[in-house]
């Protein structure tokens, strides 16, 4: 992919090198584990019920895959069409090759209107860009308005999940966080009940909406034929962010295009069902340009920042299929690794199976090698993905890149080389497997090996190994045994 | 009569030879005389999943040559059969002549229980197993080869066997080849959940179609001191499970 010295190379900060350590912490965290258990069972069940009501769900997935593939094959044309429509509607389009450029553009747009306060609705792309610290450095106060994002912003955490950023927290943790953060607004009484917590966040955030000079949103979809952006939320906060402030900036990735409103309809049926088993999201809004003279209200300016940050490198590569992703989170919810360790262990804003493919593309395989490796390839993610992304294959392609570039750990690399060599020499293979069995029998006590040396020690950290009885199959077969 | 070549796989060859003999017995019951080419080695799955594409390709070509004389290749493992059947063809471009032989191998390769039911038309086996048994769906067989009903159909015909529904039977046990040694903590948590589900069924044994998952689950049960037995589905169907 892009050479590291390229100043337009994709940028994203990750701490994925510490995956194993983070995972261990997550596994020891009793509170988190309790939440993960409910999350894993609940979300899977919701999705299953949701899709069982739509017999044509499989066909819809095929169509969605085909629409996205068509868009990706003609991405330049659709982006051009989209830009033309946005301009015709009175809006502006800005192109950002990477995170620095995107942040610089958004910072400039805010400076142009002298913004002191920005209110945001949930946007994973701005998390990817680390936009908030950038704006804060410029002296701008940034408020997240999605409840989950707001909570993790106060706690200075990274999102737990692309759809539910604060799903890992308990109401007690949220209560503590609010108690501490809201004192400055004169709210000195500690609130502990769920509804009261939501009410309090609503009161605090309402004021921020009124104050805000600029509203920043993401965009779930970009409609090429109309130049509209589509926002799907369950809290309605995106609509307030987009309409109350005088200036609306939408930030999203270049891959979010769909050709027509009719295509959009298909994705709007797939997304909430795959995410939460819902037939529709609570709020769906289309924004097409700034306030017109005849409109009673709405933003005066409408800017769209389209971010590449590694996406065009994926086009035409073995990772192109990943660009179909609609960020529904179904692959995370179904993933046995994600539901064991949670999102934070991945050290990237994109976690779970989609993050294991997406993160190395943005942060480089050297920094993110753990993520495509920490998978059993069980295939559940591919089974649930609404746009049929072959996630395990794509993770495997990252392992291939890693191997080609000699990043694979030396021991493993050497082991695979030796294995291939032995497997090419059947007599040696037979000997090695017979010997292997004998060594294990010698190491065993009452038939079980309790501790293995070196790399294999990972096995006996968690489990015993039953030593084989008798000779290898090929050995016994050669001696004439047949049943 | 059609010629069947049994590919026993590395784990069965080294760790659990009985599964290979159980497979031979079942193939015979189904009316086939199966052979085991003595020069079989590895299908290359560890190389494929470790990113060593060239190594995996070499081993694919090797296996294709070795099994060229057979009409069917039967494998008592969903993940090795899946490697051959669903992944091998992707190693070679359509136009690649070298790939022709490998594509032919892929097309005639079957996971054991699907071969017995879908190809050989077997509906029941001659075997006995006393007590309750849970069945775990090993991932690759389930998702790459759609092995789901086949083993259950045959298990239900085993005399004395009460097939228990295992909750989350389709959730991975945490084996994942190198995954379980590279990420022991995560793998350990996954198998812990699997054991809890198995124990919940109160079955005295659990069966599955992949020896890798077996080593993982039986090893974790042993570490816990549990006396729940772990069998390969072939061992139960051949009447070798006690
Ligand atoms: S990869 Fe598929 S399942 Fe995962 S978030 Fe993207 S669209 Fe959803």
XYZ file of C-alpha atoms and ligand atoms in Angstrom:
733
model
C 0.000 0.000 0.000
C 1.100 3.618 0.303
C 4.770 4.042 1.206
C 5.244 5.417 4.723
C 6.994 8.579 3.600
C 4.021 9.669 1.507
C 2.583 12.739 3.201
C -0.899 11.767 2.056
C -0.648 8.278 3.483
C -3.596 7.158 5.599
C -3.343 7.990 9.259
C -4.954 6.474 12.293
C -3.534 5.984 15.745
C -3.902 2.541 17.217
C -2.641 0.599 20.203
C -3.397 -2.782 18.666
C 0.118 -4.030 19.498
C -1.166 -4.456 23.035
C -4.121 -6.626 22.058
C -3.146 -9.632 24.206
C -2.477 -7.526 27.272
C -5.688 -5.532 26.789
C -7.624 -8.741 26.252
C -6.302 -10.136 29.521
C -7.455 -7.034 31.385
C -10.842 -7.247 29.746
C -11.178 -10.903 30.719
C -10.348 -10.079 34.331
C -12.865 -7.243 34.448
C -15.931 -8.787 36.072
C -18.202 -5.811 35.376
C -17.282 -5.773 31.709
C -17.708 -9.550 31.414
C -21.204 -9.354 32.868
C -22.154 -6.759 30.285
C -20.564 -8.687 27.434
C -22.525 -11.802 28.300
C -25.863 -10.004 28.048
C -24.709 -8.122 24.985
C -23.662 -11.289 23.127
C -26.879 -13.152 23.822
C -29.178 -10.145 23.415
C -27.918 -8.680 20.166
C -27.690 -12.008 18.402
C -31.254 -12.853 19.413
C -32.562 -9.419 18.367
C -31.035 -9.757 14.940
C -32.344 -13.266 14.458
C -35.882 -12.253 15.368
C -35.630 -9.136 13.208
C -34.554 -10.938 10.080
C -36.868 -13.900 10.556
C -39.713 -11.498 9.778
C -38.308 -10.784 6.323
C -38.252 -13.883 4.163
C -36.544 -11.982 1.350
C -33.653 -10.918 3.581
C -31.187 -13.119 1.703
C -32.144 -11.570 -1.634
C -31.859 -8.112 -0.142
C -28.323 -8.909 0.956
C -27.408 -10.067 -2.542
C -28.846 -6.909 -4.047
C -27.069 -4.695 -1.534
C -23.783 -6.434 -2.293
C -24.324 -5.933 -6.016
C -25.252 -2.255 -5.669
C -22.142 -1.597 -3.581
C -19.924 -3.505 -5.989
C -21.318 -1.506 -8.871
C -20.631 1.729 -7.004
C -17.081 0.697 -6.196
C -16.414 -0.158 -9.836
C -17.629 3.322 -10.809
C -16.723 5.251 -7.703
C -15.131 8.214 -9.487
C -18.226 8.824 -11.606
C -20.613 8.619 -8.675
C -18.516 10.911 -6.517
C -18.435 13.437 -9.339
C -22.185 13.234 -9.765
C -22.655 13.640 -6.032
C -20.395 16.690 -5.904
C -22.205 18.334 -8.823
C -25.579 17.849 -7.138
C -24.357 19.164 -3.805
C -23.016 22.308 -5.473
C -26.236 22.737 -7.450
C -28.117 22.520 -4.147
C -25.993 25.325 -2.711
C -23.601 23.193 -0.648
C -19.862 22.643 -0.859
C -17.770 19.488 -1.094
C -14.238 19.198 0.291
C -11.860 16.338 -0.440
C -9.462 15.086 2.196
C -6.745 12.615 1.293
C -5.979 11.699 4.874
C -6.733 12.552 8.486
C -4.491 15.632 8.653
C -6.111 17.124 5.599
C -9.594 16.384 6.853
C -8.924 17.911 10.259
C -7.314 20.939 8.671
C -10.340 21.477 6.390
C -12.851 21.093 9.205
C -10.781 23.348 11.467
C -10.684 25.991 8.746
C -14.437 25.800 8.156
C -14.999 26.305 11.881
C -12.531 29.206 12.010
C -14.214 30.897 9.038
C -17.416 31.260 11.030
C -15.600 32.024 14.254
C -16.940 28.929 15.958
C -16.521 28.672 19.719
C -18.764 25.674 20.280
C -19.339 22.644 18.090
C -21.981 20.034 18.664
C -21.486 16.652 17.057
C -23.574 13.632 16.375
C -22.024 10.179 16.284
C -19.515 9.716 13.495
C -16.987 6.919 13.377
C -15.056 8.731 10.665
C -14.386 11.670 12.994
C -13.237 9.145 15.613
C -10.904 7.693 12.993
C -9.577 11.207 12.274
C -9.298 12.139 15.956
C -11.079 15.327 15.058
C -12.102 16.384 18.565
C -8.591 16.944 19.966
C -7.727 18.808 16.789
C -10.623 21.230 17.209
C -9.988 21.572 20.918
C -6.419 22.616 20.188
C -7.939 25.373 18.119
C -9.781 26.571 21.224
C -13.155 25.150 20.203
C -15.377 23.361 22.705
C -16.718 20.131 21.236
C -19.782 18.339 22.567
C -20.823 14.891 21.494
C -24.598 14.617 21.421
C -25.143 10.886 20.913
C -25.675 9.640 24.457
C -23.063 6.893 24.194
C -20.501 9.129 22.518
C -21.171 11.828 25.095
C -20.468 9.406 27.925
C -17.215 8.129 26.483
C -16.177 11.677 25.627
C -16.575 12.606 29.289
C -14.639 9.489 30.293
C -11.962 10.115 27.640
C -12.373 6.623 26.238
C -12.444 5.193 22.738
C -15.743 3.749 21.514
C -16.485 0.201 22.607
C -18.484 -0.635 19.495
C -19.154 1.136 16.189
C -22.895 1.256 16.884
C -22.991 1.397 20.692
C -19.927 3.337 21.840
C -20.708 3.033 25.570
C -22.437 -0.352 25.674
C -19.720 -1.669 27.973
C -20.565 0.701 30.826
C -23.003 0.114 33.660
C -25.465 2.692 34.871
C -23.390 3.083 38.040
C -20.356 4.031 35.998
C -22.420 6.506 33.989
C -23.869 7.936 37.173
C -20.380 8.604 38.552
C -19.258 10.156 35.299
C -22.255 12.497 35.111
C -21.966 13.436 38.750
C -18.422 14.574 38.209
C -18.925 16.265 34.846
C -22.205 18.036 35.405
C -21.290 19.904 38.575
C -20.031 22.734 36.391
C -23.577 23.163 35.089
C -24.884 23.454 38.623
C -26.234 19.927 38.787
C -24.890 18.837 42.134
C -27.330 16.082 42.957
C -26.222 12.556 42.058
C -28.645 10.801 39.722
C -28.648 7.016 39.650
C -31.687 5.759 37.754
C -31.472 5.053 34.030
C -34.287 7.344 32.984
C -33.068 10.128 35.211
C -29.591 9.815 33.715
C -30.971 10.137 30.206
C -33.085 13.102 31.308
C -30.083 14.802 32.805
C -27.970 14.289 29.679
C -30.830 15.687 27.632
C -31.065 18.837 29.750
C -27.329 19.456 29.635
C -27.073 18.750 25.921
C -30.083 20.917 24.992
C -28.157 23.956 26.166
C -25.153 22.947 24.084
C -27.350 22.620 21.001
C -28.607 26.156 21.523
C -25.101 27.513 21.981
C -23.421 25.683 19.131
C -22.096 27.628 16.171
C -21.429 24.555 14.075
C -23.035 21.130 13.940
C -20.873 18.253 12.746
C -22.496 14.990 11.689
C -21.394 11.892 9.881
C -23.366 10.443 6.989
C -24.523 6.858 6.729
C -25.117 7.171 3.016
C -24.492 9.686 0.230
C -27.102 9.685 -2.515
C -25.462 10.467 -5.853
C -28.605 11.299 -7.843
C -29.796 13.988 -5.409
C -26.640 15.102 -3.615
C -28.251 14.240 -0.283
C -26.747 12.764 2.830
C -28.731 10.239 4.839
C -28.495 10.055 8.623
C -29.870 7.132 10.596
C -30.105 7.452 14.386
C -32.176 6.246 17.276
C -31.927 9.361 19.412
C -32.686 12.166 16.956
C -29.557 13.975 18.026
C -28.147 14.032 14.526
C -31.125 16.073 13.378
C -30.616 18.624 16.101
C -26.909 18.781 15.255
C -27.697 19.287 11.591
C -30.498 21.810 11.875
C -30.083 23.946 14.998
C -26.598 25.451 14.458
C -26.108 27.929 11.627
C -23.507 25.762 9.974
C -23.643 22.082 9.160
C -20.550 20.079 8.309
C -20.980 16.421 7.369
C -17.859 14.249 7.477
C -17.754 10.805 5.928
C -15.787 8.316 3.848
C -15.813 8.291 0.055
C -17.202 4.747 -0.002
C -20.594 5.698 1.430
C -22.187 6.438 -1.958
C -25.378 4.831 -3.211
C -26.606 5.726 -6.689
C -30.295 6.487 -6.156
C -32.951 7.089 -3.523
C -34.403 3.728 -4.416
C -31.091 2.053 -3.593
C -31.058 3.975 -0.344
C -34.384 2.372 0.534
C -32.800 -1.061 0.307
C -29.966 -0.149 2.666
C -32.333 1.489 5.110
C -34.122 -1.822 5.441
C -30.892 -3.758 5.905
C -29.044 -1.510 8.329
C -31.327 -1.341 11.412
C -32.258 -5.009 11.088
C -28.646 -6.101 10.982
C -27.652 -3.746 13.772
C -30.420 -4.246 16.308
C -33.092 -6.400 14.695
C -35.266 -3.324 14.177
C -37.434 -2.943 11.103
C -36.554 0.708 10.987
C -34.431 3.177 12.910
C -36.200 5.796 15.037
C -34.939 8.692 12.972
C -34.044 8.832 9.353
C -33.209 12.159 7.762
C -32.063 13.295 4.375
C -30.218 16.590 4.060
C -29.949 18.195 0.677
C -28.173 21.531 0.765
C -28.449 24.497 3.145
C -31.608 26.403 4.064
C -33.394 27.748 1.008
C -35.043 31.172 1.013
C -38.442 29.597 1.379
C -37.409 27.393 4.340
C -38.367 28.677 7.785
C -35.163 27.325 9.338
C -32.066 25.211 8.742
C -28.326 25.823 8.458
C -26.962 28.675 6.359
C -24.037 26.655 5.113
C -23.789 22.975 4.204
C -20.322 21.512 3.818
C -19.438 17.918 3.137
C -15.956 16.638 3.846
C -15.246 13.433 1.953
C -12.408 11.485 3.462
C -10.164 9.024 1.664
C -7.626 8.089 4.369
C -6.628 4.761 2.843
C -9.900 3.917 1.146
C -8.761 4.460 -2.425
C -5.767 2.215 -1.728
C -8.221 -0.573 -0.940
C -10.000 -0.041 -4.254
C -8.730 -2.494 -6.810
C -6.846 -4.447 -4.130
C -7.751 -7.752 -2.489
C -9.430 -5.647 0.216
C -11.939 -3.901 -2.041
C -14.876 -5.926 -0.678
C -14.363 -4.255 2.695
C -15.489 -0.937 1.219
C -19.046 -2.298 1.027
C -19.295 -2.073 4.825
C -22.292 -0.117 6.107
C -21.096 -0.122 9.757
C -24.038 -2.084 11.098
C -21.977 -3.838 13.758
C -23.531 -7.263 13.149
C -20.107 -8.854 12.675
C -18.999 -7.524 16.070
C -22.141 -8.717 17.822
C -21.735 -12.229 16.444
C -17.987 -12.513 16.914
C -16.888 -14.867 19.715
C -13.622 -12.958 20.129
C -15.309 -9.545 20.306
C -17.911 -10.778 22.750
C -15.139 -12.208 24.952
C -12.882 -9.170 25.139
C -14.983 -6.183 24.032
C -14.082 -3.375 21.668
C -11.439 -1.561 23.658
C -9.017 -4.489 23.562
C -8.575 -3.967 19.833
C -6.887 -0.611 20.376
C -8.633 0.835 17.339
C -11.886 2.714 16.839
C -12.795 -0.054 14.412
C -12.972 -3.332 16.306
C -14.285 -6.842 15.800
C -14.049 -8.525 12.399
C -14.657 -5.366 10.363
C -11.999 -3.599 12.417
C -9.567 -6.451 11.902
C -9.695 -5.781 8.172
C -10.173 -2.028 8.220
C -7.568 -1.108 10.861
C -4.469 -2.485 9.086
C -5.527 -0.615 5.940
C -5.498 2.655 7.840
C -2.808 2.169 10.445
C -0.523 -0.252 8.582
C -0.159 -3.990 9.085
C 2.964 -3.549 11.249
C 0.896 -1.798 13.919
C -2.272 -3.812 13.533
C -1.064 -7.361 12.802
C -2.686 -8.708 15.952
C -6.173 -7.941 14.757
C -6.398 -10.161 11.654
C -4.485 -12.831 13.585
C -6.767 -12.843 16.613
C -9.452 -14.745 14.769
C -10.361 -18.420 14.657
C -11.889 -17.918 11.180
C -15.114 -19.343 12.558
C -16.971 -17.469 9.834
C -19.842 -16.115 11.927
C -19.059 -12.561 10.764
C -19.419 -13.445 7.103
C -22.617 -15.331 7.904
C -24.290 -12.211 9.323
C -22.802 -9.424 7.205
C -25.663 -7.733 5.333
C -23.454 -6.894 2.349
C -21.795 -10.317 2.312
C -18.234 -9.229 2.972
C -15.998 -12.333 3.134
C -14.364 -11.104 6.331
C -12.301 -14.225 7.170
C -10.822 -14.248 3.672
C -9.911 -10.592 3.985
C -8.243 -11.208 7.359
C -6.367 -14.060 5.708
C -5.194 -11.645 3.004
C -3.705 -9.446 5.734
C -1.835 -12.459 7.065
C -0.527 -12.990 3.540
C 0.663 -9.378 3.340
C 2.293 -9.814 6.713
C 4.042 -12.979 5.550
C 5.183 -11.426 2.249
C 6.696 -8.504 4.098
C 8.420 -10.795 6.605
C 6.481 -9.344 9.523
C 5.182 -12.735 10.620
C 6.977 -13.689 13.873
C 10.200 -15.528 13.040
C 9.330 -18.710 14.917
C 6.005 -19.059 13.173
C 7.544 -18.276 9.808
C 10.249 -20.833 10.311
C 7.708 -23.373 11.557
C 5.540 -23.003 8.476
C 8.577 -23.354 6.214
C 9.662 -26.520 8.020
C 6.134 -27.890 7.944
C 5.821 -27.383 4.206
C 9.175 -29.064 3.693
C 8.283 -32.106 5.796
C 4.843 -32.350 4.199
C 6.578 -32.659 0.850
C 8.532 -35.719 2.042
C 6.032 -38.440 2.960
C 8.520 -40.864 4.533
C 9.870 -38.127 6.756
C 6.334 -36.980 7.544
C 5.371 -40.503 8.637
C 8.452 -40.739 10.786
C 7.907 -37.318 12.339
C 4.276 -38.036 13.185
C 5.138 -41.385 14.780
C 7.926 -39.771 16.761
C 5.680 -36.888 17.765
C 3.164 -39.332 19.181
C 5.869 -41.188 21.061
C 7.280 -37.999 22.574
C 3.826 -36.964 23.761
C 3.247 -40.403 25.294
C 6.542 -40.106 27.142
C 5.623 -36.654 28.437
C 2.173 -37.708 29.570
C 1.018 -38.680 33.024
C -1.901 -41.070 33.007
C -2.374 -40.286 29.343
C -2.442 -36.488 29.659
C 0.233 -33.891 28.973
C -0.007 -31.061 31.499
C 2.737 -28.803 30.269
C 4.225 -28.239 26.841
C 7.430 -26.300 26.199
C 7.994 -23.136 24.133
C 5.389 -21.848 21.758
C 3.104 -24.846 22.395
C 2.985 -23.773 26.031
C 0.043 -21.564 25.049
C -1.946 -24.769 24.739
C -1.260 -26.075 28.232
C -1.811 -22.646 29.789
C -5.506 -23.322 29.389
C -5.941 -27.044 28.839
C -4.349 -30.477 28.949
C -3.419 -32.473 25.890
C -4.488 -36.054 25.554
C -1.513 -38.084 24.351
C -2.230 -40.418 21.441
C -2.625 -44.125 22.176
C -0.801 -46.618 19.977
C 1.059 -45.717 16.804
C 0.018 -43.160 14.212
C -2.792 -44.028 11.829
C -0.440 -44.510 8.901
C 1.825 -46.730 10.989
C -1.060 -48.982 12.036
C -2.558 -48.982 8.546
C 0.743 -50.101 7.113
C 0.788 -52.990 9.529
C -2.501 -54.107 8.025
C -5.073 -52.757 10.464
C -8.266 -51.837 8.594
C -10.927 -51.247 11.205
C -17.512 -49.556 -7.999
C -16.507 -46.003 -7.205
C -13.088 -45.665 -5.616
C -12.851 -43.695 -2.399
C -9.605 -42.285 -1.081
C -9.680 -41.452 2.606
C -7.624 -38.445 3.659
C -7.161 -38.922 7.374
C -5.626 -35.460 8.133
C -2.621 -34.690 10.323
C -4.369 -34.483 13.661
C -6.162 -37.783 13.183
C -2.995 -39.462 11.947
C -0.891 -38.324 14.875
C -3.300 -37.726 17.732
C -6.454 -39.779 17.214
C -5.907 -42.688 14.781
C -9.147 -44.340 15.920
C -11.103 -41.708 13.980
C -9.423 -42.881 10.793
C -10.382 -46.505 11.436
C -13.918 -45.487 12.374
C -14.139 -43.669 9.035
C -12.996 -46.760 7.145
C -15.623 -48.822 8.922
C -18.391 -46.366 8.057
C -17.354 -46.149 4.428
C -17.479 -49.921 4.262
C -20.980 -49.922 5.794
C -21.975 -47.444 3.106
C -20.796 -49.920 0.482
C -17.446 -48.428 -0.432
C -14.031 -49.892 -0.182
C -11.845 -47.018 0.835
C -8.098 -46.799 0.522
C -5.623 -44.634 2.341
C -2.723 -43.551 0.127
C 0.306 -43.966 2.334
C 2.013 -40.845 0.998
C -0.620 -38.473 2.279
C 0.628 -35.644 4.414
C -0.914 -32.230 5.135
C -3.530 -30.319 3.122
C -1.675 -27.062 3.812
C -4.298 -25.443 6.001
C -1.731 -24.153 8.546
C 0.207 -22.479 5.739
C -2.925 -21.070 4.141
C -4.109 -19.548 7.406
C -0.627 -18.389 8.328
C -0.323 -16.295 5.176
C 2.085 -18.658 3.373
C 0.138 -18.857 0.153
C 2.959 -20.384 -1.884
C 3.412 -23.176 0.660
C -0.307 -23.917 0.676
C -0.378 -23.953 -3.115
C 2.465 -26.487 -3.275
C 0.683 -28.805 -0.886
C -2.586 -28.430 -2.816
C -0.894 -29.547 -6.019
C 0.734 -32.414 -4.187
C -2.560 -33.645 -2.764
C -4.326 -33.276 -6.118
C -1.753 -35.532 -7.740
C -1.881 -38.094 -4.964
C -5.671 -38.399 -5.055
C -6.061 -38.200 -8.832
C -6.888 -41.954 -9.139
C -9.931 -41.738 -6.846
C -13.530 -40.898 -7.658
C -14.129 -39.425 -4.232
C -11.953 -38.081 -1.483
C -13.458 -38.319 1.984
C -12.147 -36.394 4.982
C -13.204 -36.852 8.627
C -12.760 -33.128 9.269
C -14.824 -30.110 8.250
C -11.875 -27.769 8.271
C -9.514 -29.888 6.152
C -12.342 -30.813 3.758
C -13.289 -27.126 3.665
C -9.732 -26.123 2.857
C -9.716 -28.481 -0.110
C -13.247 -27.931 -1.305
C -13.793 -24.222 -0.769
C -10.328 -22.681 -0.579
C -8.127 -24.657 -2.975
C -9.910 -23.379 -6.099
C -9.141 -19.792 -5.017
C -5.405 -20.483 -5.063
C -5.359 -20.606 -8.840
C -6.712 -18.305 -11.550
C -9.459 -19.781 -13.708
C -7.096 -19.723 -16.689
C -4.290 -21.442 -14.800
C -3.844 -24.955 -16.250
C -2.029 -26.091 -13.115
C -5.193 -25.350 -11.202
C -7.296 -27.761 -13.282
C -6.249 -30.791 -11.268
C -6.798 -28.952 -8.001
C -10.283 -27.869 -9.054
C -11.061 -31.483 -9.907
C -9.879 -32.555 -6.456
C -12.025 -29.862 -4.821
C -15.112 -31.012 -6.674
C -14.798 -34.626 -5.530
C -13.843 -33.956 -1.905
C -16.389 -34.528 0.877
C -16.574 -34.200 4.598
C -17.304 -37.666 6.016
C -20.893 -37.291 7.285
C -22.038 -35.370 4.233
C -20.493 -38.006 2.003
C -22.294 -40.758 3.887
C -25.700 -39.065 3.694
C -25.645 -36.807 0.632
C -23.587 -39.015 -1.682
C -23.946 -42.560 -0.371
C -27.571 -42.024 0.702
C -27.012 -43.595 4.108
C -29.881 -42.986 6.517
C -28.839 -45.081 9.458
C -25.806 -46.766 10.939
C -25.297 -49.995 12.851
C -24.049 -48.752 16.190
C -24.939 -48.495 19.813
C -24.248 -45.734 22.330
C -25.859 -45.723 25.748
C -26.924 -42.351 27.038
C -27.229 -38.692 26.231
C -24.910 -37.043 23.748
C -24.587 -33.376 22.795
C -23.388 -32.349 19.348
C -21.199 -29.308 18.682
C -21.092 -27.847 15.164
C -17.456 -27.280 14.293
C -17.223 -23.985 12.421
C -15.586 -24.829 9.113
C -17.836 -27.822 8.429
C -20.903 -25.817 9.352
C -20.180 -22.623 7.448
C -17.897 -23.660 4.605
C -19.594 -26.970 3.803
C -23.072 -26.633 5.318
C -22.655 -29.681 7.523
C -25.566 -29.401 9.928
C -28.283 -32.014 9.550
C -26.102 -34.814 8.136
C -24.378 -35.833 11.392
C -27.615 -35.396 13.355
C -29.565 -37.619 10.992
C -27.052 -40.403 11.418
C -26.614 -39.903 15.164
C -30.354 -40.277 15.672
C -30.150 -43.750 14.171
C -27.640 -44.935 16.782
C -29.333 -47.344 19.140
C -29.592 -46.138 22.736
C -28.391 -42.645 21.906
C -30.336 -39.648 23.128
C -29.296 -36.569 21.131
C -29.328 -33.430 23.274
C -29.722 -29.896 21.974
C -26.573 -27.984 22.775
C -27.266 -24.267 23.280
C -25.031 -22.109 21.084
C -23.913 -25.273 19.288
C -22.828 -23.066 16.372
C -20.560 -20.826 18.441
C -16.819 -21.411 17.994
C -15.020 -23.386 20.743
C -11.902 -21.206 20.503
C -9.549 -23.685 18.826
C -8.737 -21.851 15.590
C -5.416 -23.598 14.850
C -2.520 -21.351 15.867
C -5.029 -18.956 17.448
C -5.290 -21.066 20.596
C -1.565 -20.940 21.295
C -1.075 -17.345 20.170
C -4.015 -15.962 22.153
C -4.421 -18.484 24.988
C -6.463 -16.181 27.218
C -9.078 -15.377 24.625
C -9.187 -18.969 23.448
C -9.475 -20.116 27.063
C -12.487 -17.877 27.617
C -14.175 -19.188 24.474
C -13.723 -22.810 25.465
C -14.858 -22.014 29.015
C -18.200 -20.850 27.620
C -18.418 -23.933 25.434
C -17.866 -26.202 28.434
C -20.564 -24.390 30.407
C -23.033 -25.013 27.585
C -22.020 -28.666 27.296
C -22.323 -29.202 31.042
C -25.731 -27.542 30.973
C -27.111 -30.275 28.706
C -26.260 -32.937 31.290
C -25.142 -35.187 28.447
C -22.441 -37.646 29.399
C -20.532 -36.998 26.201
C -20.191 -34.540 23.367
C -19.442 -35.283 19.725
C -18.206 -33.149 16.851
C -16.730 -33.431 13.400
C -13.277 -31.922 13.785
C -10.365 -33.384 15.732
C -8.892 -29.931 16.426
C -11.987 -28.829 18.325
C -11.966 -32.196 20.112
C -8.445 -31.758 21.443
C -9.401 -28.298 22.656
C -12.652 -29.269 24.339
C -11.434 -32.546 25.849
C -8.240 -30.845 27.055
C -10.225 -28.100 28.757
C -12.624 -30.635 30.305
C -9.692 -32.659 31.614
C -8.076 -29.578 33.104
C -11.320 -28.973 34.953
C -11.501 -32.548 36.123
C -14.756 -33.210 34.306
C -15.609 -36.759 33.253
C -17.639 -35.744 30.198
C -16.266 -37.691 27.235
C -15.432 -36.173 23.873
C -15.883 -38.182 20.695
C -15.505 -37.623 17.008
C -18.831 -38.152 15.292
C -17.250 -40.972 13.257
C -16.356 -42.865 16.432
C -19.941 -42.674 17.671
C -21.406 -43.655 14.302
C -19.008 -46.590 13.978
C -19.968 -47.854 17.422
C -16.476 -47.268 18.811
C -17.538 -44.714 21.424
C -18.173 -46.090 24.841
S -18.489 -5.778 7.872
Fe -20.626 -6.258 7.406
S -21.458 -6.932 9.366
Fe -19.551 -5.871 9.845
S -20.152 -3.767 10.242
Fe -19.635 -3.863 8.077
S -21.567 -4.278 7.049
Fe -21.897 -4.733 9.204
